[in-house]
Amino acid sequence: MSNQINIPRGTQDILPGQTEKWQLIEAKARELCERYQYRELRTPIFEHTDLFKRSVGDTTDIVQKEMYTFTDRGDRSLTLRPEGTAAAVRSFVENKMFGSPNQPVKLYYMGPMFRYERPQAGRFRQFVQFGVEAMGSADPAIDAEVISLAMSLYKELGLKKLKLVVNSLGDKESRKAHRDALVSHFQPRIGEFCSDCQNRLEKNPMRILDCKADRDHELMKSAPSIIDYLTDDSAQYFNKVTKYLTDLGIEFEVDANLVRGLDYYNHTAFEIMSDAEGFGAITTLCGGGRYNGLVEEIGGPETPGIGFALSIERLLAALDAEGVELPVNEGIDCYLVALGDEAKDYTVGLLHNLRMADFSAERDYQDRKIKAQFKAADRMNARYVAVLGEDELKEKKINLKSMADGEQIQLPLESFIEKFKDICK
C-alpha cells in the first residue's frame, strides 16, 4: 500500500449515507429560495484575483493569508473563490442585471469555496456555502427578509438553539467618525497587540475588533461603539431593520462589537450562532450584511445590496450537536430475489420496468443464495421483496412479501407492476 494517495489536508470525502443529508439540506434551501423568490446563480470556481482584492479588501485575512491563487499559462493571476458575494456581484455587473425590469435582483448560490486555513472541527479548506444576494434595494425590509430566510432554513431543518446577533456598521460618515475614535483609542497601546492588529490600525482599525488573538485585551472591552457614531440616517435605518425583525417574530441581540471580516460591509451586519452545548469554540453558523458601494467598486452603477452566506458543514455539525436526525429516506421500494438462471434473466427486464414506473428497486448481482439475497434486501431496508423462481416463472406468477409484517401474496407476472402500484398507494 506504499503507493496509496490520500485526500489533501483540509478536504473531505462525503460518502453515501452522508450525501443524502446534504441533498436534503440543498433541496430545503432551494425550496425556501423559491418561496422567497430568489433564483439560482452559478459562477466559475475561479475568478481573476483582482476581483477579490478589490471587493473583499487587501487588509483582510482572506486576501492576505487564505486565498488559493495561481498563475495560468497566459500569465494571468487567478484565485479559487474564497467566498460567493464578489463573484455574484461581478456577474450582476457583467451581465447587466441592473437593467432587469424586476428589481431588486434576488439571487442564491450553492457550491464549493476555498480558503487556506488551519483545518479544525467543522472548518475545511474546501467547504460548501449556500448564500443569497439581493441587489437593487435600499429598503430596510429587504434586510429583514434576508435574515428571515437564513433563520427559516435553520429552523425548518430542526435547529432550536440559535442566537441572532445584529449590528449597524453605519454609512461612510459614521464609519469615518468611528474610525478616528478607534485610532485614538488603540494607538497609545497598539504595541501590546498582534502584528496583524498593528497593521490594521491605519488601514482598517474596525478589523481590530474582529481579532481572535487579542479578543480578551482590556482595550477591546472599552473600545468605542459604532452605535454611538451613527448618523441620524444610519440610526433610523438600523431602527427600521430591528423593528421589522420584531414584526417577523425573530428574536435578536444587538452587539456593537460585531464586525464582519470583509471590507465591503456597511449598515446592517448580522451573524447567526449555535447555542448548542458542546458545539465548539467557534459558534458562528452564518454571517452577512449590507454592502452598498460594492457594485460600483466592481464597475457597475450605484446599487445597494445585502446578502449572507452559510457553511453546510457547520450546519450539519449544529444538527449533530442538537441531536437532530434529518428525515432521510434510506429504503427502497422493492428487492427482486431470483432463483435459477431463467428467473435471473427475467428479473433484468422486470427490474428495469419497475424503475421506469418510478419505483426504487434492486436485484442481486453476486449470484447469492436465497438467504443471502433476503439479507441484502434487509440491509437495503426494502419495503417489499418479490421472489421469482423457476416454478413461478412457468406459472407466470411472482410472490410478494411485505418486510414490515411478513405478509405474502402471489400476483400475476404480466400485471405485477400495475398491482404493485396499487399496493404501494
JSON list of C-alpha atoms in Angstrom, two decimals, residues 187-348:
[
{"chain": "A", "resi": 187, "resn": "GLN", "atom": "CA", "xyz": [-2.86, 53.91, 19.17]},
{"chain": "A", "resi": 188, "resn": "PRO", "atom": "CA", "xyz": [-1.26, 54.58, 22.61]},
{"chain": "A", "resi": 189, "resn": "ARG", "atom": "CA", "xyz": [-1.07, 50.82, 23.36]},
{"chain": "A", "resi": 190, "resn": "ILE", "atom": "CA", "xyz": [-1.04, 49.26, 19.89]},
{"chain": "A", "resi": 191, "resn": "GLY", "atom": "CA", "xyz": [2.34, 47.69, 20.68]},
{"chain": "A", "resi": 192, "resn": "GLU", "atom": "CA", "xyz": [0.54, 45.29, 23.05]},
{"chain": "A", "resi": 193, "resn": "PHE", "atom": "CA", "xyz": [-1.45, 43.86, 20.12]},
{"chain": "A", "resi": 194, "resn": "CYS", "atom": "CA", "xyz": [-0.53, 41.28, 17.48]},
{"chain": "A", "resi": 195, "resn": "SER", "atom": "CA", "xyz": [1.26, 42.30, 14.27]},
{"chain": "A", "resi": 196, "resn": "ASP", "atom": "CA", "xyz": [-1.99, 41.94, 12.28]},
{"chain": "A", "resi": 197, "resn": "CYS", "atom": "CA", "xyz": [-3.74, 44.45, 14.54]},
{"chain": "A", "resi": 198, "resn": "GLN", "atom": "CA", "xyz": [-0.77, 46.82, 14.31]},
{"chain": "A", "resi": 199, "resn": "ASN", "atom": "CA", "xyz": [-1.08, 46.74, 10.51]},
{"chain": "A", "resi": 200, "resn": "ARG", "atom": "CA", "xyz": [-4.85, 47.24, 10.71]},
{"chain": "A", "resi": 201, "resn": "LEU", "atom": "CA", "xyz": [-4.63, 50.36, 12.90]},
{"chain": "A", "resi": 202, "resn": "GLU", "atom": "CA", "xyz": [-4.06, 52.70, 9.95]},
{"chain": "A", "resi": 203, "resn": "LYS", "atom": "CA", "xyz": [-5.58, 50.64, 7.13]},
{"chain": "A", "resi": 204, "resn": "ASN", "atom": "CA", "xyz": [-8.79, 49.36, 8.73]},
{"chain": "A", "resi": 205, "resn": "PRO", "atom": "CA", "xyz": [-8.99, 49.81, 12.53]},
{"chain": "A", "resi": 206, "resn": "MET", "atom": "CA", "xyz": [-12.51, 48.31, 12.76]},
{"chain": "A", "resi": 207, "resn": "ARG", "atom": "CA", "xyz": [-10.95, 44.95, 11.85]},
{"chain": "A", "resi": 208, "resn": "ILE", "atom": "CA", "xyz": [-9.05, 45.05, 15.18]},
{"chain": "A", "resi": 209, "resn": "LEU", "atom": "CA", "xyz": [-12.41, 44.34, 16.88]},
{"chain": "A", "resi": 210, "resn": "ASP", "atom": "CA", "xyz": [-12.58, 41.10, 14.87]},
{"chain": "A", "resi": 211, "resn": "CYS", "atom": "CA", "xyz": [-9.16, 39.85, 16.06]},
{"chain": "A", "resi": 212, "resn": "LYS", "atom": "CA", "xyz": [-9.24, 36.37, 17.64]},
{"chain": "A", "resi": 213, "resn": "ALA", "atom": "CA", "xyz": [-5.73, 36.61, 19.16]},
{"chain": "A", "resi": 214, "resn": "ASP", "atom": "CA", "xyz": [-6.38, 39.80, 21.15]},
{"chain": "A", "resi": 215, "resn": "ARG", "atom": "CA", "xyz": [-10.09, 39.49, 21.84]},
{"chain": "A", "resi": 216, "resn": "ASP", "atom": "CA", "xyz": [-9.52, 39.37, 25.64]},
{"chain": "A", "resi": 217, "resn": "HIS", "atom": "CA", "xyz": [-7.38, 42.53, 25.76]},
{"chain": "A", "resi": 218, "resn": "GLU", "atom": "CA", "xyz": [-8.89, 45.15, 28.11]},
{"chain": "A", "resi": 219, "resn": "LEU", "atom": "CA", "xyz": [-8.96, 47.79, 25.34]},
{"chain": "A", "resi": 220, "resn": "MET", "atom": "CA", "xyz": [-11.30, 45.57, 23.34]},
{"chain": "A", "resi": 221, "resn": "LYS", "atom": "CA", "xyz": [-13.95, 45.77, 26.05]},
{"chain": "A", "resi": 222, "resn": "SER", "atom": "CA", "xyz": [-13.76, 49.57, 26.27]},
{"chain": "A", "resi": 223, "resn": "ALA", "atom": "CA", "xyz": [-13.46, 50.24, 22.52]},
{"chain": "A", "resi": 224, "resn": "PRO", "atom": "CA", "xyz": [-15.72, 52.96, 21.11]},
{"chain": "A", "resi": 225, "resn": "SER", "atom": "CA", "xyz": [-19.03, 51.58, 19.85]},
{"chain": "A", "resi": 226, "resn": "ILE", "atom": "CA", "xyz": [-20.10, 52.22, 16.25]},
{"chain": "A", "resi": 227, "resn": "ILE", "atom": "CA", "xyz": [-23.66, 52.69, 17.56]},
{"chain": "A", "resi": 228, "resn": "ASP", "atom": "CA", "xyz": [-22.52, 55.95, 19.26]},
{"chain": "A", "resi": 229, "resn": "TYR", "atom": "CA", "xyz": [-21.21, 57.32, 15.95]},
{"chain": "A", "resi": 230, "resn": "LEU", "atom": "CA", "xyz": [-24.15, 56.55, 13.67]},
{"chain": "A", "resi": 231, "resn": "THR", "atom": "CA", "xyz": [-25.54, 59.47, 11.68]},
{"chain": "A", "resi": 232, "resn": "ASP", "atom": "CA", "xyz": [-29.26, 60.16, 12.08]},
{"chain": "A", "resi": 233, "resn": "ASP", "atom": "CA", "xyz": [-29.96, 58.40, 8.75]},
{"chain": "A", "resi": 234, "resn": "SER", "atom": "CA", "xyz": [-27.93, 55.32, 9.75]},
{"chain": "A", "resi": 235, "resn": "ALA", "atom": "CA", "xyz": [-29.58, 55.15, 13.17]},
{"chain": "A", "resi": 236, "resn": "GLN", "atom": "CA", "xyz": [-33.05, 55.43, 11.61]},
{"chain": "A", "resi": 237, "resn": "TYR", "atom": "CA", "xyz": [-32.18, 52.71, 9.09]},
{"chain": "A", "resi": 238, "resn": "PHE", "atom": "CA", "xyz": [-30.99, 50.34, 11.82]},
{"chain": "A", "resi": 239, "resn": "ASN", "atom": "CA", "xyz": [-34.08, 51.06, 13.94]},
{"chain": "A", "resi": 240, "resn": "LYS", "atom": "CA", "xyz": [-36.28, 50.09, 10.98]},
{"chain": "A", "resi": 241, "resn": "VAL", "atom": "CA", "xyz": [-34.39, 46.81, 10.49]},
{"chain": "A", "resi": 242, "resn": "THR", "atom": "CA", "xyz": [-34.77, 45.85, 14.16]},
{"chain": "A", "resi": 243, "resn": "LYS", "atom": "CA", "xyz": [-38.45, 46.89, 14.11]},
{"chain": "A", "resi": 244, "resn": "TYR", "atom": "CA", "xyz": [-39.11, 44.63, 11.10]},
{"chain": "A", "resi": 245, "resn": "LEU", "atom": "CA", "xyz": [-37.30, 41.72, 12.77]},
{"chain": "A", "resi": 246, "resn": "THR", "atom": "CA", "xyz": [-39.55, 42.21, 15.80]},
{"chain": "A", "resi": 247, "resn": "ASP", "atom": "CA", "xyz": [-42.60, 42.33, 13.49]},
{"chain": "A", "resi": 248, "resn": "LEU", "atom": "CA", "xyz": [-41.50, 39.00, 11.99]},
{"chain": "A", "resi": 249, "resn": "GLY", "atom": "CA", "xyz": [-41.22, 37.44, 15.46]},
{"chain": "A", "resi": 250, "resn": "ILE", "atom": "CA", "xyz": [-37.45, 36.94, 15.09]},
{"chain": "A", "resi": 251, "resn": "GLU", "atom": "CA", "xyz": [-35.53, 37.26, 18.36]},
{"chain": "A", "resi": 252, "resn": "PHE", "atom": "CA", "xyz": [-32.16, 39.04, 18.20]},
{"chain": "A", "resi": 253, "resn": "GLU", "atom": "CA", "xyz": [-29.45, 40.74, 20.24]},
{"chain": "A", "resi": 254, "resn": "VAL", "atom": "CA", "xyz": [-27.65, 43.96, 19.30]},
{"chain": "A", "resi": 255, "resn": "ASP", "atom": "CA", "xyz": [-23.86, 43.59, 19.61]},
{"chain": "A", "resi": 256, "resn": "ALA", "atom": "CA", "xyz": [-21.99, 46.82, 18.93]},
{"chain": "A", "resi": 257, "resn": "ASN", "atom": "CA", "xyz": [-18.69, 44.91, 18.57]},
{"chain": "A", "resi": 258, "resn": "LEU", "atom": "CA", "xyz": [-19.94, 42.69, 15.75]},
{"chain": "A", "resi": 259, "resn": "VAL", "atom": "CA", "xyz": [-17.89, 43.42, 12.64]},
{"chain": "A", "resi": 260, "resn": "ARG", "atom": "CA", "xyz": [-17.77, 41.23, 9.57]},
{"chain": "A", "resi": 261, "resn": "GLY", "atom": "CA", "xyz": [-14.36, 40.12, 8.31]},
{"chain": "A", "resi": 262, "resn": "LEU", "atom": "CA", "xyz": [-14.78, 41.62, 4.83]},
{"chain": "A", "resi": 263, "resn": "ASP", "atom": "CA", "xyz": [-14.25, 45.26, 3.84]},
{"chain": "A", "resi": 264, "resn": "TYR", "atom": "CA", "xyz": [-17.38, 45.64, 1.73]},
{"chain": "A", "resi": 265, "resn": "TYR", "atom": "CA", "xyz": [-19.93, 45.66, 4.59]},
{"chain": "A", "resi": 266, "resn": "ASN", "atom": "CA", "xyz": [-21.84, 48.74, 5.79]},
{"chain": "A", "resi": 267, "resn": "HIS", "atom": "CA", "xyz": [-25.13, 49.40, 7.60]},
{"chain": "A", "resi": 268, "resn": "THR", "atom": "CA", "xyz": [-26.70, 46.09, 8.69]},
{"chain": "A", "resi": 269, "resn": "ALA", "atom": "CA", "xyz": [-24.35, 43.30, 9.78]},
{"chain": "A", "resi": 270, "resn": "PHE", "atom": "CA", "xyz": [-25.51, 40.06, 11.36]},
{"chain": "A", "resi": 271, "resn": "GLU", "atom": "CA", "xyz": [-24.42, 36.61, 12.49]},
{"chain": "A", "resi": 272, "resn": "ILE", "atom": "CA", "xyz": [-26.41, 33.53, 13.44]},
{"chain": "A", "resi": 273, "resn": "MET", "atom": "CA", "xyz": [-24.76, 31.35, 16.08]},
{"chain": "A", "resi": 274, "resn": "SER", "atom": "CA", "xyz": [-25.39, 27.94, 17.59]},
{"chain": "A", "resi": 275, "resn": "ASP", "atom": "CA", "xyz": [-26.07, 27.93, 21.34]},
{"chain": "A", "resi": 276, "resn": "ALA", "atom": "CA", "xyz": [-25.97, 24.12, 21.44]},
{"chain": "A", "resi": 277, "resn": "GLU", "atom": "CA", "xyz": [-23.89, 22.64, 24.24]},
{"chain": "A", "resi": 278, "resn": "GLY", "atom": "CA", "xyz": [-20.66, 21.10, 23.01]},
{"chain": "A", "resi": 279, "resn": "PHE", "atom": "CA", "xyz": [-20.87, 22.72, 19.55]},
{"chain": "A", "resi": 280, "resn": "GLY", "atom": "CA", "xyz": [-17.32, 24.07, 19.86]},
{"chain": "A", "resi": 281, "resn": "ALA", "atom": "CA", "xyz": [-15.40, 27.29, 20.37]},
{"chain": "A", "resi": 282, "resn": "ILE", "atom": "CA", "xyz": [-16.41, 28.78, 17.01]},
{"chain": "A", "resi": 283, "resn": "THR", "atom": "CA", "xyz": [-20.18, 29.12, 17.24]},
{"chain": "A", "resi": 284, "resn": "THR", "atom": "CA", "xyz": [-20.93, 31.16, 14.10]},
{"chain": "A", "resi": 285, "resn": "LEU", "atom": "CA", "xyz": [-23.12, 29.35, 11.58]},
{"chain": "A", "resi": 286, "resn": "CYS", "atom": "CA", "xyz": [-23.92, 32.18, 9.20]},
{"chain": "A", "resi": 287, "resn": "GLY", "atom": "CA", "xyz": [-22.85, 35.75, 8.54]},
{"chain": "A", "resi": 288, "resn": "GLY", "atom": "CA", "xyz": [-23.99, 38.54, 6.31]},
{"chain": "A", "resi": 289, "resn": "GLY", "atom": "CA", "xyz": [-24.84, 42.15, 5.88]},
{"chain": "A", "resi": 290, "resn": "ARG", "atom": "CA", "xyz": [-25.35, 45.11, 3.60]},
{"chain": "A", "resi": 291, "resn": "TYR", "atom": "CA", "xyz": [-22.72, 46.08, 1.04]},
{"chain": "A", "resi": 292, "resn": "ASN", "atom": "CA", "xyz": [-23.84, 49.36, -0.59]},
{"chain": "A", "resi": 293, "resn": "GLY", "atom": "CA", "xyz": [-20.90, 50.52, -2.74]},
{"chain": "A", "resi": 294, "resn": "LEU", "atom": "CA", "xyz": [-19.59, 47.09, -3.76]},
{"chain": "A", "resi": 295, "resn": "VAL", "atom": "CA", "xyz": [-21.33, 47.10, -7.17]},
{"chain": "A", "resi": 296, "resn": "GLU", "atom": "CA", "xyz": [-19.65, 50.43, -8.01]},
{"chain": "A", "resi": 297, "resn": "GLU", "atom": "CA", "xyz": [-16.29, 49.06, -6.79]},
{"chain": "A", "resi": 298, "resn": "ILE", "atom": "CA", "xyz": [-16.60, 46.27, -9.37]},
{"chain": "A", "resi": 299, "resn": "GLY", "atom": "CA", "xyz": [-17.51, 48.65, -12.20]},
{"chain": "A", "resi": 300, "resn": "GLY", "atom": "CA", "xyz": [-21.30, 48.81, -12.05]},
{"chain": "A", "resi": 301, "resn": "PRO", "atom": "CA", "xyz": [-23.75, 51.64, -11.36]},
{"chain": "A", "resi": 302, "resn": "GLU", "atom": "CA", "xyz": [-24.63, 52.72, -7.83]},
{"chain": "A", "resi": 303, "resn": "THR", "atom": "CA", "xyz": [-26.61, 49.75, -6.49]},
{"chain": "A", "resi": 304, "resn": "PRO", "atom": "CA", "xyz": [-27.33, 48.83, -2.86]},
{"chain": "A", "resi": 305, "resn": "GLY", "atom": "CA", "xyz": [-27.08, 45.18, -1.87]},
{"chain": "A", "resi": 306, "resn": "ILE", "atom": "CA", "xyz": [-27.38, 42.75, 1.03]},
{"chain": "A", "resi": 307, "resn": "GLY", "atom": "CA", "xyz": [-26.74, 39.05, 1.48]},
{"chain": "A", "resi": 308, "resn": "PHE", "atom": "CA", "xyz": [-25.48, 36.22, 3.66]},
{"chain": "A", "resi": 309, "resn": "ALA", "atom": "CA", "xyz": [-23.51, 33.02, 3.35]},
{"chain": "A", "resi": 310, "resn": "LEU", "atom": "CA", "xyz": [-23.55, 29.89, 5.47]},
{"chain": "A", "resi": 311, "resn": "SER", "atom": "CA", "xyz": [-21.45, 26.74, 5.59]},
{"chain": "A", "resi": 312, "resn": "ILE", "atom": "CA", "xyz": [-23.30, 23.46, 5.01]},
{"chain": "A", "resi": 313, "resn": "GLU", "atom": "CA", "xyz": [-20.59, 21.64, 7.01]},
{"chain": "A", "resi": 314, "resn": "ARG", "atom": "CA", "xyz": [-21.24, 23.82, 10.05]},
{"chain": "A", "resi": 315, "resn": "LEU", "atom": "CA", "xyz": [-24.99, 23.41, 9.63]},
{"chain": "A", "resi": 316, "resn": "LEU", "atom": "CA", "xyz": [-24.53, 19.61, 9.75]},
{"chain": "A", "resi": 317, "resn": "ALA", "atom": "CA", "xyz": [-22.33, 19.98, 12.85]},
{"chain": "A", "resi": 318, "resn": "ALA", "atom": "CA", "xyz": [-25.05, 22.07, 14.56]},
{"chain": "A", "resi": 319, "resn": "LEU", "atom": "CA", "xyz": [-27.67, 19.42, 13.71]},
{"chain": "A", "resi": 320, "resn": "ASP", "atom": "CA", "xyz": [-25.39, 16.78, 15.28]},
{"chain": "A", "resi": 321, "resn": "ALA", "atom": "CA", "xyz": [-24.85, 18.95, 18.39]},
{"chain": "A", "resi": 322, "resn": "GLU", "atom": "CA", "xyz": [-28.62, 19.23, 18.90]},
{"chain": "A", "resi": 323, "resn": "GLY", "atom": "CA", "xyz": [-29.21, 15.54, 18.09]},
{"chain": "A", "resi": 324, "resn": "VAL", "atom": "CA", "xyz": [-31.46, 16.39, 15.12]},
{"chain": "A", "resi": 325, "resn": "GLU", "atom": "CA", "xyz": [-31.99, 13.44, 12.78]},
{"chain": "A", "resi": 326, "resn": "LEU", "atom": "CA", "xyz": [-32.77, 14.53, 9.24]},
{"chain": "A", "resi": 327, "resn": "PRO", "atom": "CA", "xyz": [-35.68, 12.58, 7.69]},
{"chain": "A", "resi": 328, "resn": "VAL", "atom": "CA", "xyz": [-33.55, 10.90, 5.05]},
{"chain": "A", "resi": 329, "resn": "ASN", "atom": "CA", "xyz": [-35.29, 8.15, 3.09]},
{"chain": "A", "resi": 330, "resn": "GLU", "atom": "CA", "xyz": [-32.76, 5.33, 3.02]},
{"chain": "A", "resi": 331, "resn": "GLY", "atom": "CA", "xyz": [-35.04, 2.46, 1.98]},
{"chain": "A", "resi": 332, "resn": "ILE", "atom": "CA", "xyz": [-36.06, 1.05, -1.41]},
{"chain": "A", "resi": 333, "resn": "ASP", "atom": "CA", "xyz": [-39.50, 0.02, -2.66]},
{"chain": "A", "resi": 334, "resn": "CYS", "atom": "CA", "xyz": [-38.72, -3.47, -3.94]},
{"chain": "A", "resi": 335, "resn": "TYR", "atom": "CA", "xyz": [-35.90, -6.01, -3.99]},
{"chain": "A", "resi": 336, "resn": "LEU", "atom": "CA", "xyz": [-36.10, -8.79, -6.59]},
{"chain": "A", "resi": 337, "resn": "VAL", "atom": "CA", "xyz": [-34.97, -12.25, -5.43]},
{"chain": "A", "resi": 338, "resn": "ALA", "atom": "CA", "xyz": [-34.40, -14.70, -8.29]},
{"chain": "A", "resi": 339, "resn": "LEU", "atom": "CA", "xyz": [-33.82, -18.48, -8.13]},
{"chain": "A", "resi": 340, "resn": "GLY", "atom": "CA", "xyz": [-32.49, -20.24, -11.20]},
{"chain": "A", "resi": 341, "resn": "ASP", "atom": "CA", "xyz": [-30.90, -18.92, -14.38]},
{"chain": "A", "resi": 342, "resn": "GLU", "atom": "CA", "xyz": [-34.12, -18.25, -16.31]},
{"chain": "A", "resi": 343, "resn": "ALA", "atom": "CA", "xyz": [-35.64, -16.35, -13.40]},
{"chain": "A", "resi": 344, "resn": "LYS", "atom": "CA", "xyz": [-32.43, -14.30, -13.05]},
{"chain": "A", "resi": 345, "resn": "ASP", "atom": "CA", "xyz": [-32.56, -13.42, -16.74]},
{"chain": "A", "resi": 346, "resn": "TYR", "atom": "CA", "xyz": [-36.21, -12.40, -16.44]},
{"chain": "A", "resi": 347, "resn": "THR", "atom": "CA", "xyz": [-35.56, -10.06, -13.49]},
{"chain": "A", "resi": 348, "resn": "VAL", "atom": "CA", "xyz": [-33.21, -7.91, -15.60]}
]
